[in-house]
Structure formats: structure tokens, C-alpha cells
C-alpha atoms as a PDB file:
ATOM      1  CA  UNK A   1      81.504 118.269  60.386  1.00  0.00           C
ATOM      2  CA  UNK A   2      84.120 116.082  61.810  1.00  0.00           C
ATOM      3  CA  UNK A   3      83.562 112.269  62.085  1.00  0.00           C
ATOM      4  CA  UNK A   4      85.673 110.170  64.082  1.00  0.00           C
ATOM      5  CA  UNK A   5      85.891 106.292  63.082  1.00  0.00           C
ATOM      6  CA  UNK A   6      87.813 103.345  65.558  1.00  0.00           C
ATOM      7  CA  UNK A   7      89.701 100.428  64.799  1.00  0.00           C
ATOM      8  CA  UNK A   8      92.567  97.982  66.577  1.00  0.00           C
ATOM      9  CA  UNK A   9      95.745  97.772  66.048  1.00  0.00           C
ATOM     10  CA  UNK A  10      98.082  94.849  66.763  1.00  0.00           C
ATOM     11  CA  UNK A  11     101.386  94.203  65.403  1.00  0.00           C
ATOM     12  CA  UNK A  12     101.085  97.317  63.849  1.00  0.00           C
ATOM     13  CA  UNK A  13      98.538  96.179  61.666  1.00  0.00           C
ATOM     14  CA  UNK A  14      94.389  97.222  61.620  1.00  0.00           C
ATOM     15  CA  UNK A  15      92.636  93.773  62.379  1.00  0.00           C
ATOM     16  CA  UNK A  16      89.416  95.173  62.954  1.00  0.00           C
ATOM     17  CA  UNK A  17      87.249  97.700  59.814  1.00  0.00           C
ATOM     18  CA  UNK A  18      86.826 100.977  60.527  1.00  0.00           C
ATOM     19  CA  UNK A  19      83.773 102.006  62.022  1.00  0.00           C
ATOM     20  CA  UNK A  20      82.068 105.067  64.046  1.00  0.00           C
ATOM     21  CA  UNK A  21      80.610 101.950  66.467  1.00  0.00           C
ATOM     22  CA  UNK A  22      83.303 101.263  69.144  1.00  0.00           C
ATOM     23  CA  UNK A  23      82.194  98.531  71.107  1.00  0.00           C
ATOM     24  CA  UNK A  24      83.888  96.257  68.991  1.00  0.00           C
ATOM     25  CA  UNK A  25      87.505  97.998  69.608  1.00  0.00           C
ATOM     26  CA  UNK A  26      86.316  98.146  73.052  1.00  0.00           C
ATOM     27  CA  UNK A  27      86.216  94.042  73.670  1.00  0.00           C
ATOM     28  CA  UNK A  28      88.518  93.736  71.850  1.00  0.00           C
ATOM     29  CA  UNK A  29      91.094  95.796  74.458  1.00  0.00           C
ATOM     30  CA  UNK A  30      89.572  94.280  77.198  1.00  0.00           C
ATOM     31  CA  UNK A  31      90.355  90.751  76.052  1.00  0.00           C
ATOM     32  CA  UNK A  32      93.766  91.549  74.769  1.00  0.00           C
ATOM     33  CA  UNK A  33      96.638  93.267  75.912  1.00  0.00           C
ATOM     34  CA  UNK A  34      98.107  93.792  72.576  1.00  0.00           C
ATOM     35  CA  UNK A  35      95.639  95.986  71.287  1.00  0.00           C
ATOM     36  CA  UNK A  36      95.747  99.387  70.959  1.00  0.00           C
ATOM     37  CA  UNK A  37      93.048 101.397  70.054  1.00  0.00           C
ATOM     38  CA  UNK A  38      92.838 103.587  66.812  1.00  0.00           C
ATOM     39  CA  UNK A  39      91.016 106.323  65.852  1.00  0.00           C
ATOM     40  CA  UNK A  40      90.414 108.094  62.618  1.00  0.00           C
ATOM     41  CA  UNK A  41      88.922 111.608  62.947  1.00  0.00           C
ATOM     42  CA  UNK A  42      88.217 112.776  59.170  1.00  0.00           C
ATOM     43  CA  UNK A  43      86.071 116.186  57.852  1.00  0.00           C
ATOM     44  CA  UNK A  44      85.833 114.976  53.915  1.00  0.00           C
ATOM     45  CA  UNK A  45      83.179 112.376  55.088  1.00  0.00           C
ATOM     46  CA  UNK A  46      85.589 110.060  52.756  1.00  0.00           C
ATOM     47  CA  UNK A  47      87.215 107.381  55.181  1.00  0.00           C
ATOM     48  CA  UNK A  48      88.311 105.608  51.875  1.00  0.00           C
ATOM     49  CA  UNK A  49      90.033 108.582  51.169  1.00  0.00           C
ATOM     50  CA  UNK A  50      92.705 109.793  53.031  1.00  0.00           C
ATOM     51  CA  UNK A  51      94.296 113.313  53.097  1.00  0.00           C
ATOM     52  CA  UNK A  52      95.526 115.765  54.558  1.00  0.00           C
ATOM     53  CA  UNK A  53      91.809 115.935  56.605  1.00  0.00           C
ATOM     54  CA  UNK A  54      92.089 113.042  58.526  1.00  0.00           C
ATOM     55  CA  UNK A  55      94.529 112.662  61.362  1.00  0.00           C
ATOM     56  CA  UNK A  56      94.957 108.635  62.738  1.00  0.00           C
ATOM     57  CA  UNK A  57      96.186 108.360  66.114  1.00  0.00           C
ATOM     58  CA  UNK A  58      97.024 105.523  68.172  1.00  0.00           C
ATOM     59  CA  UNK A  59      96.415 105.118  71.382  1.00  0.00           C
ATOM     60  CA  UNK A  60      98.860 102.637  73.558  1.00  0.00           C
ATOM     61  CA  UNK A  61      96.952 100.889  75.978  1.00  0.00           C
ATOM     62  CA  UNK A  62      98.951 100.802  79.908  1.00  0.00           C
ATOM     63  CA  UNK A  63      99.158  97.646  81.680  1.00  0.00           C
ATOM     64  CA  UNK A  64      98.094  97.686  85.583  1.00  0.00           C
ATOM     65  CA  UNK A  65     101.507  95.989  86.137  1.00  0.00           C
ATOM     66  CA  UNK A  66     103.979  97.827  83.960  1.00  0.00           C
ATOM     67  CA  UNK A  67     102.217 101.051  86.136  1.00  0.00           C
ATOM     68  CA  UNK A  68     103.147  99.270  89.069  1.00  0.00           C
ATOM     69  CA  UNK A  69     105.900  98.580  87.731  1.00  0.00           C
ATOM     70  CA  UNK A  70     106.774 102.302  87.881  1.00  0.00           C
ATOM     71  CA  UNK A  71     106.873 102.576  91.615  1.00  0.00           C
ATOM     72  CA  UNK A  72     110.228 100.283  91.477  1.00  0.00           C
ATOM     73  CA  UNK A  73     111.684 104.229  89.921  1.00  0.00           C
ATOM     74  CA  UNK A  74     109.697 106.165  92.620  1.00  0.00           C
ATOM     75  CA  UNK A  75     106.043 108.091  91.460  1.00  0.00           C
ATOM     76  CA  UNK A  76     105.187 110.633  93.560  1.00  0.00           C
ATOM     77  CA  UNK A  77     101.285 109.888  92.373  1.00  0.00           C
ATOM     78  CA  UNK A  78     101.935 106.056  93.028  1.00  0.00           C
ATOM     79  CA  UNK A  79     103.238 106.932  96.382  1.00  0.00           C
ATOM     80  CA  UNK A  80     100.423 109.352  97.073  1.00  0.00           C
ATOM     81  CA  UNK A  81      97.876 106.619  95.846  1.00  0.00           C
ATOM     82  CA  UNK A  82      98.963 103.501  98.205  1.00  0.00           C
ATOM     83  CA  UNK A  83      98.961 106.067 101.055  1.00  0.00           C
ATOM     84  CA  UNK A  84      95.005 106.827 100.178  1.00  0.00           C
ATOM     85  CA  UNK A  85      94.562 102.887  99.949  1.00  0.00           C
ATOM     86  CA  UNK A  86      95.926 102.333 103.503  1.00  0.00           C
ATOM     87  CA  UNK A  87      94.915 105.098 104.845  1.00  0.00           C
ATOM     88  CA  UNK A  88      91.098 105.058 104.092  1.00  0.00           C
ATOM     89  CA  UNK A  89      91.054 101.044 104.408  1.00  0.00           C
ATOM     90  CA  UNK A  90      91.559 102.241 108.372  1.00  0.00           C
ATOM     91  CA  UNK A  91      89.410 105.459 108.275  1.00  0.00           C
ATOM     92  CA  UNK A  92      86.706 104.335 106.389  1.00  0.00           C
ATOM     93  CA  UNK A  93      84.453 101.517 105.779  1.00  0.00           C
ATOM     94  CA  UNK A  94      84.111 101.287 102.047  1.00  0.00           C
ATOM     95  CA  UNK A  95      80.932  98.391 101.248  1.00  0.00           C
ATOM     96  CA  UNK A  96      82.701  97.689  97.272  1.00  0.00           C
ATOM     97  CA  UNK A  97      86.684  98.410  96.311  1.00  0.00           C
ATOM     98  CA  UNK A  98      84.740 100.968  93.776  1.00  0.00           C
ATOM     99  CA  UNK A  99      87.363 103.616  95.348  1.00  0.00           C
ATOM    100  CA  UNK A 100      90.218 101.650  95.200  1.00  0.00           C
ATOM    101  CA  UNK A 101      89.837 101.264  91.454  1.00  0.00           C
ATOM    102  CA  UNK A 102      89.539 105.133  91.451  1.00  0.00           C
ATOM    103  CA  UNK A 103      92.745 105.813  93.154  1.00  0.00           C
ATOM    104  CA  UNK A 104      94.265 103.865  90.570  1.00  0.00           C
ATOM    105  CA  UNK A 105      92.710 105.815  87.509  1.00  0.00           C
ATOM    106  CA  UNK A 106      93.470 109.159  89.359  1.00  0.00           C
ATOM    107  CA  UNK A 107      97.000 108.266  89.755  1.00  0.00           C
ATOM    108  CA  UNK A 108      97.189 107.041  86.034  1.00  0.00           C
ATOM    109  CA  UNK A 109      95.811 109.667  84.598  1.00  0.00           C
ATOM    110  CA  UNK A 110      97.806 112.360  87.156  1.00  0.00           C
ATOM    111  CA  UNK A 111     101.031 110.883  86.247  1.00  0.00           C
ATOM    112  CA  UNK A 112     100.230 111.278  82.721  1.00  0.00           C
ATOM    113  CA  UNK A 113      99.138 115.112  82.396  1.00  0.00           C
ATOM    114  CA  UNK A 114     102.077 116.019  85.378  1.00  0.00           C
ATOM    115  CA  UNK A 115      99.373 117.562  87.301  1.00  0.00           C
ATOM    116  CA  UNK A 116     100.622 119.513  90.456  1.00  0.00           C
ATOM    117  CA  UNK A 117      99.777 117.572  93.910  1.00  0.00           C
ATOM    118  CA  UNK A 118      97.311 119.179  95.203  1.00  0.00           C
ATOM    119  CA  UNK A 119      95.045 119.007  91.742  1.00  0.00           C
ATOM    120  CA  UNK A 120      95.651 115.070  91.892  1.00  0.00           C
ATOM    121  CA  UNK A 121      93.708 115.290  95.888  1.00  0.00           C
ATOM    122  CA  UNK A 122      91.742 117.069  94.568  1.00  0.00           C
ATOM    123  CA  UNK A 123      91.020 114.559  91.966  1.00  0.00           C
ATOM    124  CA  UNK A 124      90.701 111.751  94.667  1.00  0.00           C
ATOM    125  CA  UNK A 125      89.030 113.290  96.887  1.00  0.00           C
ATOM    126  CA  UNK A 126      86.700 115.144  94.023  1.00  0.00           C
ATOM    127  CA  UNK A 127      85.735 111.111  92.909  1.00  0.00           C
ATOM    128  CA  UNK A 128      85.865 109.401  96.094  1.00  0.00           C
ATOM    129  CA  UNK A 129      83.709 111.829  98.128  1.00  0.00           C
ATOM    130  CA  UNK A 130      80.606 113.803  97.767  1.00  0.00           C
ATOM    131  CA  UNK A 131      80.765 116.355 100.466  1.00  0.00           C
ATOM    132  CA  UNK A 132      82.826 119.492 100.551  1.00  0.00           C
ATOM    133  CA  UNK A 133      82.307 119.152 104.176  1.00  0.00           C
ATOM    134  CA  UNK A 134      84.201 115.535 104.621  1.00  0.00           C
ATOM    135  CA  UNK A 135      87.001 117.433 102.443  1.00  0.00           C
ATOM    136  CA  UNK A 136      87.738 119.964 104.639  1.00  0.00           C
ATOM    137  CA  UNK A 137      88.076 117.645 107.000  1.00  0.00           C
ATOM    138  CA  UNK A 138      90.710 115.437 105.347  1.00  0.00           C
ATOM    139  CA  UNK A 139      92.780 118.318 104.364  1.00  0.00           C
ATOM    140  CA  UNK A 140      92.903 119.391 107.667  1.00  0.00           C
ATOM    141  CA  UNK A 141      93.580 116.170 108.833  1.00  0.00           C
ATOM    142  CA  UNK A 142      96.010 115.686 106.011  1.00  0.00           C
ATOM    143  CA  UNK A 143      98.322 119.256 106.939  1.00  0.00           C
ATOM    144  CA  UNK A 144      97.782 120.212 103.416  1.00  0.00           C
ATOM    145  CA  UNK A 145      98.740 123.481 102.412  1.00  0.00           C
ATOM    146  CA  UNK A 146      98.156 126.473 100.639  1.00  0.00           C
ATOM    147  CA  UNK A 147      94.098 125.497 100.173  1.00  0.00           C
ATOM    148  CA  UNK A 148      92.059 128.901  99.263  1.00  0.00           C
ATOM    149  CA  UNK A 149      88.704 129.655  99.915  1.00  0.00           C
ATOM    150  CA  UNK A 150      88.826 129.067  95.544  1.00  0.00           C
ATOM    151  CA  UNK A 151      89.875 125.553  95.276  1.00  0.00           C
ATOM    152  CA  UNK A 152      86.657 124.594  98.105  1.00  0.00           C
ATOM    153  CA  UNK A 153      84.657 126.493  95.423  1.00  0.00           C
ATOM    154  CA  UNK A 154      85.874 124.637  92.673  1.00  0.00           C
ATOM    155  CA  UNK A 155      85.641 121.671  95.022  1.00  0.00           C
ATOM    156  CA  UNK A 156      81.968 122.157  95.194  1.00  0.00           C
ATOM    157  CA  UNK A 157      81.478 123.029  91.715  1.00  0.00           C
ATOM    158  CA  UNK A 158      83.334 119.207  90.896  1.00  0.00           C
ATOM    159  CA  UNK A 159      80.986 117.836  93.038  1.00  0.00           C
ATOM    160  CA  UNK A 160      78.052 119.380  90.994  1.00  0.00           C
ATOM    161  CA  UNK A 161      75.853 117.025  88.622  1.00  0.00           C
ATOM    162  CA  UNK A 162      76.024 115.612  85.947  1.00  0.00           C
ATOM    163  CA  UNK A 163      79.510 114.548  86.426  1.00  0.00           C
ATOM    164  CA  UNK A 164      80.169 112.813  82.317  1.00  0.00           C
ATOM    165  CA  UNK A 165      82.065 114.689  79.458  1.00  0.00           C
ATOM    166  CA  UNK A 166      79.878 116.542  76.440  1.00  0.00           C
ATOM    167  CA  UNK A 167      78.851 114.718  73.565  1.00  0.00           C
ATOM    168  CA  UNK A 168      80.025 116.583  70.531  1.00  0.00           C
ATOM    169  CA  UNK A 169      78.110 116.955  67.197  1.00  0.00           C
ATOM    170  CA  UNK A 170      80.755 118.701  65.074  1.00  0.00           C
ATOM    171  CA  UNK A 171      83.924 119.435  66.043  1.00  0.00           C
ATOM    172  CA  UNK A 172      85.094 119.483  69.315  1.00  0.00           C
ATOM    173  CA  UNK A 173      85.807 123.128  71.216  1.00  0.00           C
ATOM    174  CA  UNK A 174      89.510 122.882  72.562  1.00  0.00           C
ATOM    175  CA  UNK A 175      89.316 126.133  75.637  1.00  0.00           C
ATOM    176  CA  UNK A 176      92.477 128.000  76.555  1.00  0.00           C
ATOM    177  CA  UNK A 177      93.200 129.736  79.643  1.00  0.00           C
ATOM    178  CA  UNK A 178      95.451 132.592  79.764  1.00  0.00           C
ATOM    179  CA  UNK A 179      95.873 131.818  83.083  1.00  0.00           C
ATOM    180  CA  UNK A 180      98.082 128.523  83.782  1.00  0.00           C
ATOM    181  CA  UNK A 181      96.682 128.397  87.123  1.00  0.00           C
ATOM    182  CA  UNK A 182      92.680 128.112  85.730  1.00  0.00           C
ATOM    183  CA  UNK A 183      93.729 126.160  82.950  1.00  0.00           C
ATOM    184  CA  UNK A 184      94.937 123.286  85.028  1.00  0.00           C
ATOM    185  CA  UNK A 185      91.365 123.433  87.074  1.00  0.00           C
ATOM    186  CA  UNK A 186      89.454 123.235  83.910  1.00  0.00           C
ATOM    187  CA  UNK A 187      91.988 120.551  83.168  1.00  0.00           C
ATOM    188  CA  UNK A 188      91.515 118.886  86.225  1.00  0.00           C
ATOM    189  CA  UNK A 189      87.512 119.237  85.872  1.00  0.00           C
ATOM    190  CA  UNK A 190      88.060 117.046  82.397  1.00  0.00           C
ATOM    191  CA  UNK A 191      90.330 114.256  84.005  1.00  0.00           C
ATOM    192  CA  UNK A 192      87.704 113.532  86.782  1.00  0.00           C
ATOM    193  CA  UNK A 193      84.821 113.371  84.256  1.00  0.00           C
ATOM    194  CA  UNK A 194      86.967 111.152  82.564  1.00  0.00           C
ATOM    195  CA  UNK A 195      87.540 109.028  85.596  1.00  0.00           C
ATOM    196  CA  UNK A 196      83.794 109.102  85.747  1.00  0.00           C
ATOM    197  CA  UNK A 197      83.222 107.627  82.460  1.00  0.00           C
ATOM    198  CA  UNK A 198      86.144 105.045  82.672  1.00  0.00           C
ATOM    199  CA  UNK A 199      84.805 103.784  85.635  1.00  0.00           C
ATOM    200  CA  UNK A 200      81.470 102.659  83.876  1.00  0.00           C
ATOM    201  CA  UNK A 201      83.757 100.154  82.029  1.00  0.00           C
ATOM    202  CA  UNK A 202      82.063  97.841  84.985  1.00  0.00           C
ATOM    203  CA  UNK A 203      78.644  98.036  82.741  1.00  0.00           C
ATOM    204  CA  UNK A 204      80.012  97.756  79.576  1.00  0.00           C
ATOM    205  CA  UNK A 205      79.034 101.393  78.795  1.00  0.00           C
ATOM    206  CA  UNK A 206      81.779 103.247  78.854  1.00  0.00           C
ATOM    207  CA  UNK A 207      81.759 106.549  76.259  1.00  0.00           C
ATOM    208  CA  UNK A 208      84.573 106.710  74.089  1.00  0.00           C
ATOM    209  CA  UNK A 209      83.412 109.950  72.427  1.00  0.00           C
ATOM    210  CA  UNK A 210      82.849 111.754  75.923  1.00  0.00           C
ATOM    211  CA  UNK A 211      86.260 110.717  76.830  1.00  0.00           C
ATOM    212  CA  UNK A 212      87.849 114.216  76.774  1.00  0.00           C
ATOM    213  CA  UNK A 213      91.749 113.838  77.797  1.00  0.00           C
ATOM    214  CA  UNK A 214      93.834 112.343  74.872  1.00  0.00           C
ATOM    215  CA  UNK A 215      95.444 109.632  77.362  1.00  0.00           C
ATOM    216  CA  UNK A 216      92.043 108.555  79.226  1.00  0.00           C
ATOM    217  CA  UNK A 217      92.023 106.643  75.324  1.00  0.00           C
ATOM    218  CA  UNK A 218      95.437 105.078  77.067  1.00  0.00           C
ATOM    219  CA  UNK A 219      93.122 103.328  80.171  1.00  0.00           C
ATOM    220  CA  UNK A 220      90.542 101.533  78.527  1.00  0.00           C
ATOM    221  CA  UNK A 221      92.631  98.475  79.167  1.00  0.00           C
ATOM    222  CA  UNK A 222      93.876  99.212  82.913  1.00  0.00           C
ATOM    223  CA  UNK A 223      90.148 100.021  83.453  1.00  0.00           C
ATOM    224  CA  UNK A 224      89.083  96.663  83.136  1.00  0.00           C
ATOM    225  CA  UNK A 225      91.974  94.752  85.017  1.00  0.00           C
ATOM    226  CA  UNK A 226      91.302  97.087  87.551  1.00  0.00           C
ATOM    227  CA  UNK A 227      87.682  95.846  87.064  1.00  0.00           C
ATOM    228  CA  UNK A 228      88.751  91.680  87.485  1.00  0.00           C
ATOM    229  CA  UNK A 229      91.777  92.818  90.433  1.00  0.00           C
ATOM    230  CA  UNK A 230      89.141  94.751  92.907  1.00  0.00           C
ATOM    231  CA  UNK A 231      85.229  93.794  91.849  1.00  0.00           C
ATOM    232  CA  UNK A 232      82.647  95.825  93.637  1.00  0.00           C
ATOM    233  CA  UNK A 233      81.806  92.998  96.225  1.00  0.00           C
ATOM    234  CA  UNK A 234      85.300  94.126  98.535  1.00  0.00           C
ATOM    235  CA  UNK A 235      86.661  91.330 100.338  1.00  0.00           C
END
């Protein structure tokens, strides 16, 4: 059995004791943009002795201002995010700003994982809408090419509940498909589940153990910042 512990690294120093409870680390990340999440995964069940069975990983937190600054250097994912924000504002009458947080999180994870442009569109549509026919209309409206029947069947699967990542009591299972195409769809499903988990930051019920994509653990502070910039009540 493997066990994961959480702490906070700041100025190359651990400032919180290792704990299986990540609540203290999560709160520190929200309030301190210099805080970095540190995780320790060990299989010996002895956190005081670090050996070859232990693995420490540090997740530097992305800041919203830095992410937005990357637009200056050009980014397909950010360009697409800004396009969708402008178009959705005209096309739909959303009652809250949740869709804005979704678009930014999808852009960030799409960029970090270098997903294809089609997968980026899929993630945005599946995270915001819950009707495949509505998604088909948007695909047609935007003139998106190369969407197949398989893609729409995949979208139907993405929209099924529950849209949450699994919990693990033992070692996580990593799947790799022989087809790169199917591997991309599998990773897209994981990213979508992570986006929904990161959105739970509004209620403080985010479960770090459910996050499946390593890059998602770098977006905890940004998720908190997005709530401040785009609260549920839309102006």
C-alpha cells in the first residue's frame, strides 16, 4: 500500500509538517502565492525514514497574472479561451461566472499537456454544456473540421455522471493505450474530471487525492484566484 503526505515548500524550506490531511497545505496555497505544494509518496509506511521507497515531488503554483502574460508570446489555447469568452458572452446568457473559470482552467491544462486543438475544444464543450446536440450545433457554427461519430460518442461518455476522479486506497493504476489517439482521449477524460474537481475550490471541498493529472496540482492557487476574479455572481 502506498500513502501520500502533503506539505508546503517556501524558499526551499518545508514550513508545514508532513500530513495525510491536505487541508492545511491547501489553505496555505490559497493565501500565499509563494507557497509550493510538496507531496511525499511512500510505501514503507515510515515517513521519518526517507529511502528508495519514498518519492518527494514539488508542484510550483501557477499564478493567474503569469498565465495571462504568456498571451504576449502567443498561445493557441489562450487565444481560443478569449474567443470563447467573447462569443459565449454574446451567444448565451449565463447567470454566473463559472463558465469563465472553466475556460481558463481548460486553457491552462490544455497548454500544460499540449493537447490537440480538437481535444481543447472537446474539453471546453464538455465542461460547460451537458447536451451533445448543443455541442454539435457549436461544432457546426464554428466550422470545426474532422469531428467524427466516435468523437460525439466520446462526448456522450464524458457527460455521464459521475464526473469525478476515482479515489485510491492502494497504488494508483496507470493505463497506456497502444494507440496514441485513444491515449489522448483517455487523458482528456482525466483532465475533464480534474477541472470539475478544481471548480470545487468555491466550496473548499476539493479533494487533492482525486486529481489525476500531475499538472492539476500546479493550479490550486490559480483556481483560488479565479474565484476572486470571477465569483459565481456575474456582473
